[in-house]
Short mmCIF file of C-alpha atoms and ligand atoms in Angstrom, two decimals:
data_model
loop_
_atom_site.label_atom_id
_atom_site.label_comp_id
_atom_site.label_asym_id
_atom_site.label_seq_id
_atom_site.Cartn_x
_atom_site.Cartn_y
_atom_site.Cartn_z
CA MET J 825 -194.49 -8.95 -119.16
CA ARG J 826 -197.00 -10.66 -116.88
CA SER J 827 -196.57 -10.53 -113.08
CA VAL J 828 -196.44 -14.35 -113.07
CA GLU J 829 -196.06 -16.94 -115.81
CA TRP J 830 -194.83 -20.42 -116.67
CA HIS J 831 -191.31 -20.39 -118.07
CA ASP J 832 -189.31 -23.48 -119.09
CA GLY J 833 -190.94 -25.72 -116.50
CA ASN J 834 -190.66 -23.14 -113.71
CA VAL J 835 -192.95 -20.49 -112.23
CA ARG J 836 -191.49 -17.09 -113.01
CA MET J 837 -192.52 -13.85 -111.35
CA ILE J 838 -191.42 -10.26 -110.86
CA ASP J 839 -189.92 -9.76 -107.40
CA GLN J 840 -192.21 -6.92 -106.30
CA ARG J 841 -190.28 -6.41 -103.05
CA LEU J 842 -187.48 -4.80 -105.02
CA LEU J 843 -189.53 -2.32 -107.02
CA PRO J 844 -189.26 0.47 -107.96
CA SER J 845 -185.46 0.50 -107.68
CA THR J 846 -184.79 -2.94 -109.17
CA PHE J 847 -186.70 -4.96 -111.76
CA GLN J 848 -185.77 -8.57 -111.14
CA LEU J 849 -187.35 -11.88 -112.15
CA VAL J 850 -187.30 -14.94 -109.89
CA GLU J 851 -187.99 -18.54 -110.89
CA TYR J 852 -189.19 -21.42 -108.73
CA ASP J 853 -189.08 -25.15 -109.40
CA ASP J 854 -190.88 -26.23 -106.21
CA TYR J 855 -194.46 -25.37 -105.25
CA ARG J 856 -193.32 -24.75 -101.65
CA GLN J 857 -191.14 -21.92 -102.92
CA VAL J 858 -194.19 -20.47 -104.67
CA ALA J 859 -196.12 -20.60 -101.38
CA GLN J 860 -193.22 -18.88 -99.64
CA ALA J 861 -193.09 -16.21 -102.38
CA ILE J 862 -196.78 -15.49 -101.80
CA ARG J 863 -196.30 -15.35 -98.02
CA THR J 864 -193.33 -12.99 -98.22
CA MET J 865 -194.97 -10.82 -100.89
CA VAL J 866 -192.55 -11.43 -103.73
CA ILE J 867 -195.89 -11.46 -105.51
CA ARG J 868 -198.97 -9.82 -104.04
CA GLY J 869 -202.43 -8.59 -104.99
CA ALA J 870 -205.45 -10.91 -104.93
CA PRO J 871 -205.65 -12.00 -108.61
CA ALA J 872 -201.85 -12.27 -108.92
CA ILE J 873 -201.51 -14.59 -105.93
CA GLY J 874 -204.41 -16.67 -107.28
CA ALA J 875 -202.58 -17.15 -110.59
CA ALA J 876 -199.27 -17.82 -108.82
CA ALA J 877 -200.94 -20.53 -106.74
CA ALA J 878 -202.52 -22.04 -109.88
CA PHE J 879 -199.08 -22.31 -111.51
CA GLY J 880 -197.81 -23.64 -108.16
CA MET J 881 -200.34 -26.48 -108.42
CA ALA J 882 -199.15 -27.28 -111.94
CA LEU J 883 -195.59 -27.28 -110.63
CA ALA J 884 -196.58 -29.69 -107.85
CA ALA J 885 -198.03 -32.05 -110.46
CA TYR J 886 -194.82 -32.00 -112.52
CA GLN J 887 -192.67 -32.42 -109.39
CA HIS J 888 -194.19 -35.77 -108.43
CA PRO J 889 -195.37 -37.63 -111.52
CA SER J 890 -196.92 -40.96 -110.55
CA ARG J 891 -198.79 -43.77 -112.28
CA ASN J 892 -200.98 -44.05 -109.20
CA ARG J 893 -203.97 -41.68 -109.40
CA GLY J 894 -204.71 -41.76 -105.65
CA GLU J 895 -201.10 -40.97 -104.82
CA THR J 896 -201.04 -38.08 -107.29
CA LEU J 897 -204.25 -36.60 -105.90
CA ASN J 898 -203.02 -36.92 -102.31
CA HIS J 899 -199.84 -35.11 -103.24
CA LEU J 900 -201.85 -32.35 -104.94
CA ARG J 901 -204.17 -32.02 -101.92
CA ALA J 902 -201.10 -31.49 -99.70
CA ALA J 903 -199.78 -28.88 -102.14
CA ALA J 904 -203.18 -27.19 -102.18
CA GLU J 905 -203.15 -26.95 -98.39
CA THR J 906 -199.66 -25.40 -98.36
CA LEU J 907 -200.53 -22.86 -101.05
CA CYS J 908 -203.88 -21.88 -99.50
CA ALA J 909 -202.22 -21.34 -96.12
CA ALA J 910 -199.81 -18.76 -97.56
CA ARG J 911 -202.18 -15.80 -97.10
CA PRO J 912 -205.71 -15.92 -95.67
CA THR J 913 -207.67 -12.86 -96.84
CA ALA J 914 -207.78 -12.92 -100.65
CA ILE J 915 -210.31 -15.50 -101.81
CA ASN J 916 -208.61 -15.70 -105.22
CA LEU J 917 -205.95 -17.93 -103.68
CA SER J 918 -208.23 -20.77 -102.56
CA TRP J 919 -210.54 -20.17 -105.53
CA ALA J 920 -207.66 -20.82 -107.93
CA VAL J 921 -206.23 -23.76 -105.98
CA ASN J 922 -209.65 -25.45 -105.74
CA ARG J 923 -210.22 -24.96 -109.47
CA LEU J 924 -206.91 -26.71 -110.19
CA LEU J 925 -207.65 -29.49 -107.70
CA GLN J 926 -211.04 -30.11 -109.32
CA ARG J 927 -209.37 -30.25 -112.72
CA ALA J 928 -206.97 -32.91 -111.42
CA GLU J 929 -209.81 -34.89 -109.85
CA ALA J 930 -211.66 -34.88 -113.17
CA GLU J 931 -208.70 -36.54 -114.94
CA SER J 932 -208.87 -40.34 -114.98
CA ASP J 933 -205.32 -40.85 -116.29
CA PRO J 934 -202.73 -39.70 -113.71
CA ALA J 935 -200.09 -39.33 -116.43
CA ALA J 936 -202.21 -36.60 -118.03
CA ILE J 937 -202.59 -34.55 -114.85
CA PRO J 938 -199.46 -32.33 -115.09
CA GLU J 939 -200.25 -31.17 -118.60
CA ALA J 940 -203.93 -30.71 -117.76
CA LEU J 941 -203.08 -28.57 -114.72
CA LEU J 942 -200.66 -26.42 -116.66
CA ALA J 943 -203.33 -25.79 -119.31
CA GLU J 944 -205.85 -24.93 -116.58
CA ALA J 945 -203.44 -22.53 -114.85
CA GLN J 946 -202.69 -20.90 -118.19
CA ALA J 947 -206.41 -20.54 -118.92
CA LEU J 948 -207.00 -19.00 -115.49
CA ALA J 949 -204.19 -16.49 -116.06
CA ASP J 950 -205.50 -15.58 -119.53
CA GLU J 951 -209.05 -15.19 -118.17
CA ASP J 952 -207.77 -12.81 -115.49
CA VAL J 953 -206.26 -10.51 -118.12
CA ALA J 954 -209.42 -10.61 -120.27
CA SER J 955 -211.63 -9.95 -117.21
CA ASN J 956 -209.55 -6.97 -116.19
CA GLN J 957 -209.78 -5.46 -119.65
CA ARG J 958 -213.59 -5.78 -119.64
CA LEU J 959 -213.70 -4.45 -116.07
CA GLY J 960 -211.61 -1.51 -117.24
CA GLU J 961 -214.18 -0.66 -119.92
CA HIS J 962 -217.11 -0.79 -117.48
CA GLY J 963 -215.25 1.28 -114.90
CA ALA J 964 -213.95 3.88 -117.32
CA ALA J 965 -217.55 4.81 -118.16
CA LEU J 966 -217.80 6.15 -114.57
CA ILE J 967 -214.92 8.58 -115.10
CA GLN J 968 -215.56 12.05 -116.48
CA GLU J 969 -213.18 14.32 -118.34
CA GLY J 970 -211.10 16.25 -115.79
CA ASP J 971 -211.76 13.89 -112.85
CA THR J 972 -209.34 13.46 -109.98
CA ILE J 973 -209.36 9.90 -108.67
CA LEU J 974 -208.13 8.83 -105.23
CA HIS J 975 -206.53 5.37 -105.29
CA HIS J 976 -205.30 3.15 -102.44
CA CYS J 977 -202.73 0.32 -102.42
CA ASN J 978 -201.72 -1.21 -105.76
CA THR J 979 -204.30 -2.68 -108.09
CA GLY J 980 -202.38 -2.55 -111.33
CA ALA J 981 -200.74 -5.06 -113.67
CA LEU J 982 -198.52 -6.16 -110.79
CA ALA J 983 -201.45 -7.03 -108.52
CA THR J 984 -203.12 -9.08 -111.25
CA VAL J 985 -201.74 -11.23 -114.04
CA ASP J 986 -201.77 -8.11 -116.19
CA TYR J 987 -203.69 -4.88 -116.78
CA GLY J 988 -205.08 -4.40 -113.26
CA THR J 989 -208.46 -3.78 -111.65
CA ALA J 990 -208.95 -0.24 -110.26
CA LEU J 991 -205.74 0.81 -111.97
CA GLY J 992 -207.00 -0.95 -115.11
CA VAL J 993 -210.04 1.35 -114.99
CA ILE J 994 -207.72 4.35 -114.71
CA ARG J 995 -205.55 3.04 -117.53
CA THR J 996 -208.57 2.54 -119.81
CA ALA J 997 -209.88 6.05 -119.10
CA HIS J 998 -206.41 7.46 -119.85
CA GLU J 999 -206.16 5.46 -123.09
CA GLN J 1000 -209.61 6.74 -124.07
CA GLY J 1001 -208.06 10.19 -124.00
CA LYS J 1002 -209.79 11.44 -120.84
CA ARG J 1003 -207.81 14.06 -118.99
CA ILE J 1004 -207.57 12.61 -115.47
CA HIS J 1005 -205.36 12.94 -112.42
CA VAL J 1006 -204.71 10.31 -109.76
CA LEU J 1007 -204.00 10.95 -106.08
CA VAL J 1008 -201.91 7.95 -105.01
CA ASP J 1009 -202.10 6.94 -101.35
CA GLU J 1010 -198.65 5.78 -100.26
CA THR J 1011 -200.33 2.85 -98.41
CA ARG J 1012 -198.38 2.15 -95.26
CA PRO J 1013 -196.87 -0.01 -94.00
CA ARG J 1014 -195.77 -1.87 -97.17
CA LEU J 1015 -196.06 1.25 -99.34
CA GLN J 1016 -197.67 -0.48 -102.32
CA GLY J 1017 -198.96 2.90 -103.49
CA ALA J 1018 -195.64 4.73 -103.33
CA ARG J 1019 -193.52 1.86 -104.62
CA LEU J 1020 -195.78 0.07 -107.11
CA THR J 1021 -198.74 2.24 -108.14
CA ALA J 1022 -196.56 5.31 -108.64
CA TRP J 1023 -194.16 3.21 -110.71
CA GLU J 1024 -196.93 1.78 -112.88
CA LEU J 1025 -198.60 5.17 -113.45
CA LYS J 1026 -195.26 6.69 -114.34
CA VAL J 1027 -194.63 3.95 -116.92
CA LEU J 1028 -198.16 4.40 -118.33
CA GLY J 1029 -197.82 8.19 -118.48
CA VAL J 1030 -200.92 8.82 -116.35
CA PRO J 1031 -200.67 12.14 -114.43
CA PHE J 1032 -200.56 11.52 -110.66
CA THR J 1033 -199.50 12.93 -107.31
CA LEU J 1034 -198.28 10.80 -104.41
CA ILE J 1035 -199.84 11.71 -101.05
CA ALA J 1036 -199.33 10.51 -97.48
CA ASP J 1037 -202.23 8.27 -96.43
CA ASN J 1038 -203.16 10.80 -93.77
CA ALA J 1039 -203.68 13.51 -96.41
CA ALA J 1040 -206.57 11.72 -98.16
CA GLY J 1041 -209.26 13.21 -95.90
CA HIS J 1042 -207.96 16.72 -96.50
CA PHE J 1043 -208.15 16.31 -100.27
CA MET J 1044 -211.68 14.92 -100.06
CA ARG J 1045 -213.01 17.61 -97.71
CA THR J 1046 -211.57 20.40 -99.83
CA GLY J 1047 -213.31 19.21 -102.99
CA GLN J 1048 -210.20 17.91 -104.73
CA VAL J 1049 -211.43 14.34 -105.27
CA ASP J 1050 -214.18 13.31 -107.71
CA LEU J 1051 -214.21 9.60 -107.00
CA VAL J 1052 -212.38 6.92 -105.06
CA LEU J 1053 -211.30 3.69 -106.79
CA VAL J 1054 -209.87 0.70 -104.92
CA GLY J 1055 -209.56 -3.04 -105.50
CA ALA J 1056 -210.55 -5.79 -103.08
CA ASP J 1057 -209.26 -9.06 -101.74
CA ARG J 1058 -212.65 -10.53 -100.97
CA VAL J 1059 -216.25 -9.41 -101.44
CA ALA J 1060 -218.87 -11.04 -99.20
CA ALA J 1061 -222.38 -11.93 -100.39
CA ASN J 1062 -223.83 -8.73 -98.89
CA GLY J 1063 -221.33 -6.49 -100.71
CA ASP J 1064 -218.98 -5.89 -97.77
CA VAL J 1065 -215.44 -5.59 -99.09
CA ALA J 1066 -212.09 -6.56 -97.55
CA ASN J 1067 -209.22 -4.56 -98.97
CA LYS J 1068 -205.86 -3.13 -97.96
CA ILE J 1069 -205.79 -1.61 -94.49
CA GLY J 1070 -206.95 2.00 -94.63
CA THR J 1071 -209.68 1.42 -97.21
CA TYR J 1072 -212.48 1.58 -94.62
CA LYS J 1073 -211.66 5.07 -93.45
CA LEU J 1074 -211.40 6.30 -97.04
CA ALA J 1075 -214.90 4.98 -97.73
CA VAL J 1076 -216.36 6.64 -94.63
CA VAL J 1077 -214.75 9.99 -95.42
CA ALA J 1078 -215.81 9.70 -99.07
CA GLN J 1079 -219.43 9.18 -98.07
CA ALA J 1080 -219.27 12.07 -95.57
CA ASN J 1081 -218.19 14.30 -98.45
CA GLY J 1082 -220.59 12.96 -101.09
CA ILE J 1083 -217.80 11.37 -103.14
CA PRO J 1084 -218.60 8.13 -105.03
CA PHE J 1085 -216.58 5.13 -103.81
CA PHE J 1086 -216.12 2.11 -106.10
CA SER J 1087 -214.39 -1.21 -105.48
CA CYS J 1088 -213.14 -2.87 -108.68
CA VAL J 1089 -212.89 -6.66 -108.74
CA PRO J 1090 -212.97 -9.60 -111.10
CA THR J 1091 -215.83 -11.92 -110.05
CA SER J 1092 -213.17 -14.40 -108.86
CA THR J 1093 -212.84 -12.10 -105.82
CA ILE J 1094 -216.50 -12.53 -104.84
CA ASP J 1095 -217.15 -15.11 -102.12
CA LEU J 1096 -220.85 -15.95 -101.87
CA SER J 1097 -220.15 -18.47 -99.11
CA LEU J 1098 -219.63 -15.64 -96.62
CA PRO J 1099 -222.80 -13.73 -95.71
CA SER J 1100 -220.96 -10.60 -94.55
CA GLY J 1101 -217.54 -9.02 -94.22
CA ASP J 1102 -217.47 -9.95 -90.51
CA ASP J 1103 -216.67 -13.49 -91.65
CA ILE J 1104 -213.63 -12.55 -93.77
CA PRO J 1105 -210.32 -13.61 -92.16
CA ILE J 1106 -208.02 -10.62 -91.70
CA GLU J 1107 -204.32 -11.33 -92.07
CA GLU J 1108 -202.09 -10.10 -89.25
CA ARG J 1109 -198.58 -9.51 -90.59
CA PRO J 1110 -195.26 -9.16 -88.71
CA ALA J 1111 -194.87 -6.12 -86.47
CA ASP J 1112 -191.56 -5.18 -88.05
CA GLU J 1113 -193.40 -4.15 -91.22
CA VAL J 1114 -194.70 -1.23 -89.11
CA THR J 1115 -191.65 -0.52 -86.96
CA GLY J 1116 -188.81 -1.56 -89.25
CA LEU J 1117 -188.84 1.40 -91.65
CA SER J 1118 -186.21 4.11 -91.52
CA PHE J 1119 -186.41 7.79 -92.37
CA GLN J 1120 -183.34 9.83 -93.23
CA GLY J 1121 -181.21 6.91 -92.14
CA HIS J 1122 -182.85 6.48 -88.75
CA SER J 1123 -185.40 3.99 -87.48
CA ILE J 1124 -188.92 5.47 -87.33
CA ALA J 1125 -189.71 3.77 -84.00
CA PRO J 1126 -187.92 2.90 -80.77
CA GLU J 1127 -186.42 -0.58 -80.81
CA GLY J 1128 -188.50 -3.48 -79.52
CA ILE J 1129 -191.82 -1.67 -79.18
CA PRO J 1130 -195.09 -3.56 -79.79
CA ALA J 1131 -196.96 -2.89 -83.04
CA ALA J 1132 -200.19 -4.23 -84.52
CA ASN J 1133 -200.29 -4.90 -88.24
CA PRO J 1134 -203.64 -5.99 -89.69
CA ALA J 1135 -203.02 -6.11 -93.45
CA PHE J 1136 -206.66 -5.57 -94.48
CA ASP J 1137 -209.88 -4.04 -93.23
CA VAL J 1138 -213.53 -4.51 -94.08
CA THR J 1139 -215.63 -1.74 -95.59
CA PRO J 1140 -219.33 -2.31 -94.90
CA HIS J 1141 -221.43 -2.16 -98.07
CA ARG J 1142 -223.37 0.92 -96.91
CA TYR J 1143 -220.29 3.03 -97.73
CA ILE J 1144 -219.86 1.56 -101.22
CA THR J 1145 -221.42 3.26 -104.26
CA GLY J 1146 -220.80 0.34 -106.61
CA ILE J 1147 -218.66 -2.71 -107.32
CA VAL J 1148 -217.12 -2.73 -110.80
CA THR J 1149 -216.68 -6.22 -112.29
CA GLU J 1150 -215.98 -7.66 -115.73
CA ARG J 1151 -219.72 -8.31 -116.02
CA GLY J 1152 -220.77 -4.75 -115.27
CA VAL J 1153 -221.17 -2.43 -112.30
CA ILE J 1154 -223.06 -3.84 -109.32
CA TYR J 1155 -225.19 -1.33 -107.42
CA PRO J 1156 -227.22 -1.62 -104.20
CA PRO J 1157 -229.10 -3.49 -102.93
CA PHE J 1158 -225.95 -5.61 -102.85
CA ASP J 1159 -227.50 -8.58 -101.08
CA ILE J 1160 -229.50 -9.14 -104.30
CA SER J 1161 -227.21 -7.74 -107.00
CA VAL J 1162 -223.96 -9.45 -105.92
CA ARG J 1163 -225.63 -12.84 -106.04
CA ARG J 1164 -227.28 -12.01 -109.33
CA VAL J 1165 -224.04 -10.95 -111.05
CA MET J 1166 -222.53 -14.31 -110.24
CA GLU J 1167 -225.40 -15.94 -112.10
CA GLU J 1168 -225.90 -13.63 -115.07
CA SER J 1169 -224.29 -10.75 -116.93
CA LEU J 1170 -225.34 -7.42 -115.51
CA ASP J 1171 -225.02 -4.16 -117.37
CA GLU J 1172 -227.78 -2.18 -115.72
CA PRO J 1173 -227.96 -1.07 -112.09
CA ALA J 1174 -229.99 -3.51 -109.96
CA ASN J 1175 -233.21 -2.02 -108.58
O1 MRU R 1179 -201.12 -7.09 -99.24
P1 MRU R 1179 -201.34 -6.97 -100.72
O2 MRU R 1179 -200.37 -6.05 -101.39
O3 MRU R 1179 -201.44 -8.32 -101.40
O4 MRU R 1179 -202.77 -6.29 -100.83
C1 MRU R 1179 -203.29 -6.04 -102.09
C2 MRU R 1179 -204.53 -5.28 -102.05
O5 MRU R 1179 -205.11 -5.00 -101.04
C3 MRU R 1179 -205.12 -4.94 -103.37
O6 MRU R 1179 -205.73 -3.69 -103.33
C4 MRU R 1179 -206.13 -6.02 -103.72
O7 MRU R 1179 -205.50 -7.27 -103.75
C5 MRU R 1179 -206.79 -5.79 -105.02
S1 MRU R 1179 -205.61 -5.95 -106.32
C6 MRU R 1179 -206.25 -6.17 -107.77
#
């Protein structure tokens, strides 16, 4: 099933906090609950939270039907603000919410707004799946028979509406019959790699090995990695990429060892309004995500200690070999090619 969908007038999603031990669906009948689900990572991953917020906007429209157009739009603007505030880094969230808001503003009959927003949210979700499948095809062409791929965080069906971005590339290569192996970073502190990516790869039957984040450099230096594939939460106009914390150091080590490093994103993750990654807001999450884990039944850290928990980092474009999108692979110079791919289809490297 999809990570998020409309079901009997509610927004239904997989509770990703419980995976891999429990597969449980949750349903919400209030857009504020959807915002809270995004904030608390019931659902996570840039495209998935964008789609969840889009369905949240449709829910908001159904919650407060009104014959007064101005009143309806004001209510939707308030809902948009609440949903956008849930998490700051992934551009897909505000991109989706703004698309839904514009759809509502284009509707002259307020009675037609709920249905129009549901259709728009559905279209956005369907487009995400189709984009990921095309992205998977473009990316799989970069993978050779016998390759070992290093992957960080979770970029699979769970992080999108379905199919996945970087993990979609891996899935396509696997389905094409290429013999590949994936090194899965556990991705502290929320362990999206260990909990979610490992679960998805196991279900798909893709050969993989889970590694501690700290082991990635060792595998790269000793020639055991052929390429690195990650997703992204926001790509700036110059090709700088914000992604799960730890991505930056992977990219630096990859370049130091001559290993290609690709970020895989639908174009909905590209934000041309920001000139560079320095402008991307980095989410700081609660300290207890770092300190609150236990190992062999015991807390991993002394009680009450301070901890910093930036959820994302920025990888400057000079460390990135290419950005895989549904429109093709974007190569340097990114300040030209990123802008160009937003305007036209691009199948050849930009020169
Ligand atoms: O904090 P998360 O789990 O929402 O972070 C997710 C990531 O960083 C993913 O790698 C990114 O959203 C790309 S997913 C297609």
